[in-house]
PDB file of C-alpha atoms in Angstrom:
ATOM      1  CA  MET A   4       7.043   1.122 -38.221  1.00 49.00           C
ATOM      2  CA  GLU A   5       9.876   3.380 -39.314  1.00 53.00           C
ATOM      3  CA  ASN A   6       7.918   4.995 -42.153  1.00 59.00           C
ATOM      4  CA  LYS A   7       4.386   4.224 -41.022  1.00 69.00           C
ATOM      5  CA  LYS A   8       2.433   7.102 -39.596  1.00 89.00           C
ATOM      6  CA  ILE A   9       1.168   6.382 -36.075  1.00 93.00           C
ATOM      7  CA  GLU A  10      -2.542   5.956 -35.671  1.00 96.00           C
ATOM      8  CA  LEU A  11      -4.948   6.285 -32.770  1.00 96.00           C
ATOM      9  CA  GLY A  12      -5.077   2.845 -31.178  1.00 95.00           C
ATOM     10  CA  ASP A  13      -1.475   1.898 -31.898  1.00 95.00           C
ATOM     11  CA  VAL A  14       0.111   0.007 -28.994  1.00 93.00           C
ATOM     12  CA  PHE A  15       3.754   0.357 -28.097  1.00 94.00           C
ATOM     13  CA  ALA A  16       6.083  -1.524 -25.744  1.00 93.00           C
ATOM     14  CA  ILE A  17       8.402   0.078 -23.203  1.00 95.00           C
ATOM     15  CA  GLU A  18      11.024  -1.990 -21.443  1.00 95.00           C
ATOM     16  CA  THR A  19      11.409  -1.758 -17.697  1.00 95.00           C
ATOM     17  CA  SER A  20      13.671  -3.694 -15.314  1.00 95.00           C
ATOM     18  CA  LYS A  21      10.623  -5.745 -14.245  1.00 93.00           C
ATOM     19  CA  GLY A  22       9.059  -6.493 -17.618  1.00 92.00           C
ATOM     20  CA  ILE A  23       7.451  -4.924 -20.644  1.00 91.00           C
ATOM     21  CA  GLY A  24       4.903  -2.158 -20.244  1.00 92.00           C
ATOM     22  CA  HIS A  25       2.375  -1.171 -22.854  1.00 92.00           C
ATOM     23  CA  LEU A  26       1.224   2.248 -24.008  1.00 94.00           C
ATOM     24  CA  GLN A  27      -1.651   3.077 -26.362  1.00 95.00           C
ATOM     25  CA  TYR A  28      -1.938   6.192 -28.442  1.00 97.00           C
ATOM     26  CA  VAL A  29      -5.380   7.713 -27.737  1.00 96.00           C
ATOM     27  CA  GLU A  30      -5.287  11.398 -28.723  1.00 96.00           C
ATOM     28  CA  GLY A  31      -3.155  13.629 -30.920  1.00 92.00           C
ATOM     29  CA  PRO A  32      -1.296  16.648 -29.686  1.00 88.00           C
ATOM     30  CA  LYS A  33      -3.282  19.753 -28.779  1.00 80.00           C
ATOM     31  CA  GLY A  34      -1.482  22.928 -29.765  1.00 77.00           C
ATOM     32  CA  ASP A  35       2.121  22.754 -28.636  1.00 76.00           C
ATOM     33  CA  ASP A  36       1.454  19.661 -26.505  1.00 83.00           C
ATOM     34  CA  VAL A  37       2.445  16.054 -27.147  1.00 91.00           C
ATOM     35  CA  GLU A  38       0.365  12.916 -27.645  1.00 96.00           C
ATOM     36  CA  LEU A  39      -2.007  11.529 -24.989  1.00 97.00           C
ATOM     37  CA  ILE A  40      -1.428   7.859 -24.146  1.00 97.00           C
ATOM     38  CA  ARG A  41      -2.869   5.177 -21.906  1.00 95.00           C
ATOM     39  CA  VAL A  42      -0.254   3.539 -19.748  1.00 96.00           C
ATOM     40  CA  PHE A  43      -1.318   0.020 -18.672  1.00 93.00           C
ATOM     41  CA  TYR A  44      -0.242  -0.969 -15.139  1.00 93.00           C
ATOM     42  CA  ASN A  45       0.509  -4.644 -15.765  1.00 89.00           C
ATOM     43  CA  LEU A  46       3.961  -5.657 -16.959  1.00 88.00           C
ATOM     44  CA  HIS A  47       4.457  -8.657 -19.276  1.00 83.00           C
ATOM     45  CA  GLY A  48       7.276 -10.991 -20.203  1.00 81.00           C
ATOM     46  CA  SER A  49       7.240 -10.089 -23.880  1.00 67.00           C
ATOM     47  CA  THR A  50       6.093  -7.307 -26.192  1.00 61.00           C
ATOM     48  CA  ASP A  51       3.412  -9.553 -27.700  1.00 62.00           C
ATOM     49  CA  LEU A  52      -0.155  -8.994 -26.593  1.00 60.00           C
ATOM     50  CA  PRO A  53      -1.751 -12.373 -27.345  1.00 54.00           C
ATOM     51  CA  ASN A  54      -5.279 -12.582 -25.968  1.00 53.00           C
ATOM     52  CA  ILE A  55      -4.911  -9.491 -23.810  1.00 57.00           C
ATOM     53  CA  ASN A  56      -8.036  -7.341 -23.637  1.00 62.00           C
ATOM     54  CA  LEU A  57      -6.643  -3.879 -23.017  1.00 62.00           C
ATOM     55  CA  GLU A  58      -9.911  -2.758 -21.495  1.00 61.00           C
ATOM     56  CA  THR A  59      -9.627  -5.323 -18.724  1.00 60.00           C
ATOM     57  CA  ALA A  60      -5.821  -5.660 -18.529  1.00 66.00           C
ATOM     58  CA  GLY A  61      -5.477  -4.512 -14.928  1.00 77.00           C
ATOM     59  CA  GLY A  62      -6.105  -0.829 -15.303  1.00 90.00           C
ATOM     60  CA  TYR A  63      -4.320   2.179 -16.680  1.00 93.00           C
ATOM     61  CA  PHE A  64      -3.797   5.904 -16.471  1.00 96.00           C
ATOM     62  CA  PHE A  65      -3.580   8.628 -19.069  1.00 97.00           C
ATOM     63  CA  VAL A  66      -0.711  11.048 -19.525  1.00 97.00           C
ATOM     64  CA  ARG A  67       0.837  13.320 -22.169  1.00 96.00           C
ATOM     65  CA  PHE A  68       3.971  11.708 -23.595  1.00 97.00           C
ATOM     66  CA  PRO A  69       6.290  12.486 -26.533  1.00 96.00           C
ATOM     67  CA  LEU A  70       5.239   9.333 -28.415  1.00 96.00           C
ATOM     68  CA  LYS A  71       6.506  10.202 -31.879  1.00 94.00           C
ATOM     69  CA  ALA A  72       9.911  11.368 -30.578  1.00 94.00           C
ATOM     70  CA  SER A  73      10.230   8.278 -28.337  1.00 95.00           C
ATOM     71  CA  LEU A  74       9.449   6.001 -31.277  1.00 95.00           C
ATOM     72  CA  ARG A  75      11.952   7.802 -33.492  1.00 94.00           C
ATOM     73  CA  LYS A  76      14.634   7.451 -30.773  1.00 95.00           C
ATOM     74  CA  LYS A  77      13.742   3.755 -30.303  1.00 95.00           C
ATOM     75  CA  ILE A  78      12.775   4.277 -26.651  1.00 96.00           C
ATOM     76  CA  ILE A  79       9.511   2.454 -27.389  1.00 96.00           C
ATOM     77  CA  ARG A  80       8.591  -0.182 -30.021  1.00 94.00           C
ATOM     78  CA  PHE A  81       5.433  -0.563 -32.060  1.00 93.00           C
ATOM     79  CA  VAL A  82       3.580  -3.780 -31.112  1.00 90.00           C
ATOM     80  CA  GLU A  83       0.258  -3.715 -32.890  1.00 90.00           C
ATOM     81  CA  HIS A  84      -2.812  -1.664 -33.665  1.00 92.00           C
ATOM     82  CA  ILE A  85      -5.869  -2.226 -31.468  1.00 91.00           C
ATOM     83  CA  ASN A  86      -8.902  -0.104 -32.335  1.00 92.00           C
ATOM     84  CA  LEU A  87     -10.112   2.137 -29.566  1.00 91.00           C
ATOM     85  CA  PRO A  88     -13.671   1.322 -28.484  1.00 88.00           C
ATOM     86  CA  LYS A  89     -16.334   2.987 -30.604  1.00 91.00           C
ATOM     87  CA  ASN A  90     -17.500   5.084 -27.630  1.00 92.00           C
ATOM     88  CA  PHE A  91     -14.002   6.013 -26.446  1.00 92.00           C
ATOM     89  CA  GLN A  92     -13.525   9.586 -25.317  1.00 94.00           C
ATOM     90  CA  PRO A  93     -10.247  10.932 -23.962  1.00 95.00           C
ATOM     91  CA  PRO A  94     -10.599  12.234 -20.413  1.00 96.00           C
ATOM     92  CA  ILE A  95     -11.296  15.904 -19.859  1.00 96.00           C
ATOM     93  CA  PHE A  96     -10.431  16.159 -16.187  1.00 98.00           C
ATOM     94  CA  PHE A  97      -7.030  15.466 -14.621  1.00 97.00           C
ATOM     95  CA  ARG A  98      -5.508  16.137 -11.204  1.00 96.00           C
ATOM     96  CA  THR A  99      -2.315  17.549  -9.823  1.00 94.00           C
ATOM     97  CA  VAL A 100      -0.985  18.368  -6.362  1.00 92.00           C
ATOM     98  CA  ASN A 101      -1.873  21.943  -5.511  1.00 90.00           C
ATOM     99  CA  PRO A 102       1.349  23.938  -5.996  1.00 87.00           C
ATOM    100  CA  PHE A 103      -0.071  26.850  -4.005  1.00 87.00           C
ATOM    101  CA  GLY A 104      -1.037  25.082  -0.808  1.00 87.00           C
ATOM    102  CA  ASP A 105      -2.782  22.071   0.588  1.00 88.00           C
ATOM    103  CA  GLY A 106      -4.808  19.618  -1.399  1.00 90.00           C
ATOM    104  CA  TRP A 107      -5.194  19.056  -5.095  1.00 94.00           C
ATOM    105  CA  GLN A 108      -6.196  20.843  -8.251  1.00 95.00           C
ATOM    106  CA  ILE A 109      -8.682  19.301 -10.636  1.00 97.00           C
ATOM    107  CA  VAL A 110      -7.854  20.564 -14.129  1.00 97.00           C
ATOM    108  CA  ASN A 111     -10.281  20.811 -17.069  1.00 97.00           C
ATOM    109  CA  SER A 112      -8.047  20.075 -20.035  1.00 94.00           C
ATOM    110  CA  GLU A 113     -10.390  21.834 -22.455  1.00 93.00           C
ATOM    111  CA  THR A 114     -10.756  25.137 -20.612  1.00 95.00           C
ATOM    112  CA  LEU A 115      -7.613  24.883 -18.416  1.00 93.00           C
ATOM    113  CA  LYS A 116      -9.722  26.006 -15.472  1.00 97.00           C
ATOM    114  CA  ARG A 117      -8.635  24.575 -12.105  1.00 95.00           C
ATOM    115  CA  GLU A 118     -10.620  23.787  -9.040  1.00 96.00           C
ATOM    116  CA  THR A 119      -8.794  23.327  -5.685  1.00 95.00           C
ATOM    117  CA  VAL A 120     -10.039  20.564  -3.451  1.00 95.00           C
ATOM    118  CA  LEU A 121      -8.665  19.605  -0.043  1.00 93.00           C
ATOM    119  CA  HIS A 122      -9.894  16.024  -0.090  1.00 91.00           C
ATOM    120  CA  LEU A 123     -10.273  13.742  -3.072  1.00 92.00           C
ATOM    121  CA  THR A 124     -13.553  11.986  -3.677  1.00 94.00           C
ATOM    122  CA  ASP A 125     -13.548   8.448  -5.028  1.00 93.00           C
ATOM    123  CA  GLU A 126     -14.148   9.963  -8.496  1.00 94.00           C
ATOM    124  CA  HIS A 127     -11.203  12.352  -8.104  1.00 94.00           C
ATOM    125  CA  LYS A 128      -8.911   9.424  -7.222  1.00 93.00           C
ATOM    126  CA  LYS A 129      -9.609   7.969 -10.703  1.00 94.00           C
ATOM    127  CA  LEU A 130      -8.286  11.091 -12.436  1.00 96.00           C
ATOM    128  CA  SER A 131      -4.946  10.804 -14.203  1.00 96.00           C
ATOM    129  CA  PRO A 132      -2.024  13.141 -13.663  1.00 95.00           C
ATOM    130  CA  TRP A 133      -2.164  16.532 -15.328  1.00 95.00           C
ATOM    131  CA  GLY A 134       0.753  17.256 -17.650  1.00 91.00           C
ATOM    132  CA  GLY A 135       3.328  15.086 -19.288  1.00 93.00           C
ATOM    133  CA  MET A 136       5.828  12.407 -18.348  1.00 95.00           C
ATOM    134  CA  ASN A 137       9.014  11.152 -19.891  1.00 95.00           C
ATOM    135  CA  ASP A 138       9.901   7.500 -20.412  1.00 96.00           C
ATOM    136  CA  THR A 139      12.095   7.386 -17.281  1.00 96.00           C
ATOM    137  CA  LEU A 140       9.244   8.402 -14.992  1.00 95.00           C
ATOM    138  CA  ILE A 141       6.784   6.045 -16.659  1.00 96.00           C
ATOM    139  CA  LYS A 142       9.268   3.153 -16.230  1.00 96.00           C
ATOM    140  CA  GLU A 143       9.794   4.048 -12.555  1.00 94.00           C
ATOM    141  CA  LEU A 144       6.087   4.160 -11.862  1.00 94.00           C
ATOM    142  CA  LEU A 145       5.461   0.795 -13.581  1.00 94.00           C
ATOM    143  CA  GLU A 146       8.376  -0.835 -11.734  1.00 95.00           C
ATOM    144  CA  LYS A 147       7.064   0.419  -8.370  1.00 93.00           C
ATOM    145  CA  GLY A 148       3.515  -0.780  -9.067  1.00 92.00           C
ATOM    146  CA  TRP A 149       2.215   2.820  -8.788  1.00 93.00           C
ATOM    147  CA  ARG A 150      -1.508   3.294  -9.260  1.00 92.00           C
ATOM    148  CA  LEU A 151      -3.788   6.309  -9.339  1.00 92.00           C
ATOM    149  CA  GLU A 152      -5.741   5.181  -6.280  1.00 88.00           C
ATOM    150  CA  ASN A 153      -2.533   5.074  -4.175  1.00 86.00           C
ATOM    151  CA  TRP A 154      -1.293   8.468  -5.269  1.00 88.00           C
ATOM    152  CA  THR A 155      -1.361  10.957  -2.389  1.00 78.00           C
ATOM    153  CA  ALA A 156      -0.161  14.529  -2.082  1.00 69.00           C
ATOM    154  CA  ASP A 157       2.528  13.297   0.271  1.00 70.00           C
ATOM    155  CA  ASN A 158       4.023  10.711  -2.006  1.00 66.00           C
ATOM    156  CA  ILE A 159       3.598  12.532  -5.309  1.00 64.00           C
ATOM    157  CA  PHE A 160       4.800   9.633  -7.517  1.00 62.00           C
ATOM    158  CA  ALA A 161       6.195   7.306  -4.889  1.00 49.00           C
TER     159      ALA A 161
END
């Protein structure tokens, strides 16, 4: 993978203290941003993905992540290429704790407009975190068994 250009759909392994996590490259950088990836919740005993259907592999969340830099620094390893579904569209809406008061902000990633909500609907609870993460935070979340539906304003990423 050293000289191969990464492609949408490429899957990478990230080692945690509780097993191997998998990340999939789903969207290139926008402007000065970094790559968008899917982080799959389930940890595995090896980097291989035999017979794993990523669409039903226990769920995932999306986040911006410095994929190319992490690969170059050997923080992650290329595993294999799995085509994204034909109808795949990266998410437009994300959420973040409201930095200006109570509740949450729902962020439109295309317009950068934010809507403040005090209580999350079931649909809001499915929205991934706005912004980026580094490998250390991703590993911590995977090791703790963190999931979007358990994320509250009080526990941020606990």
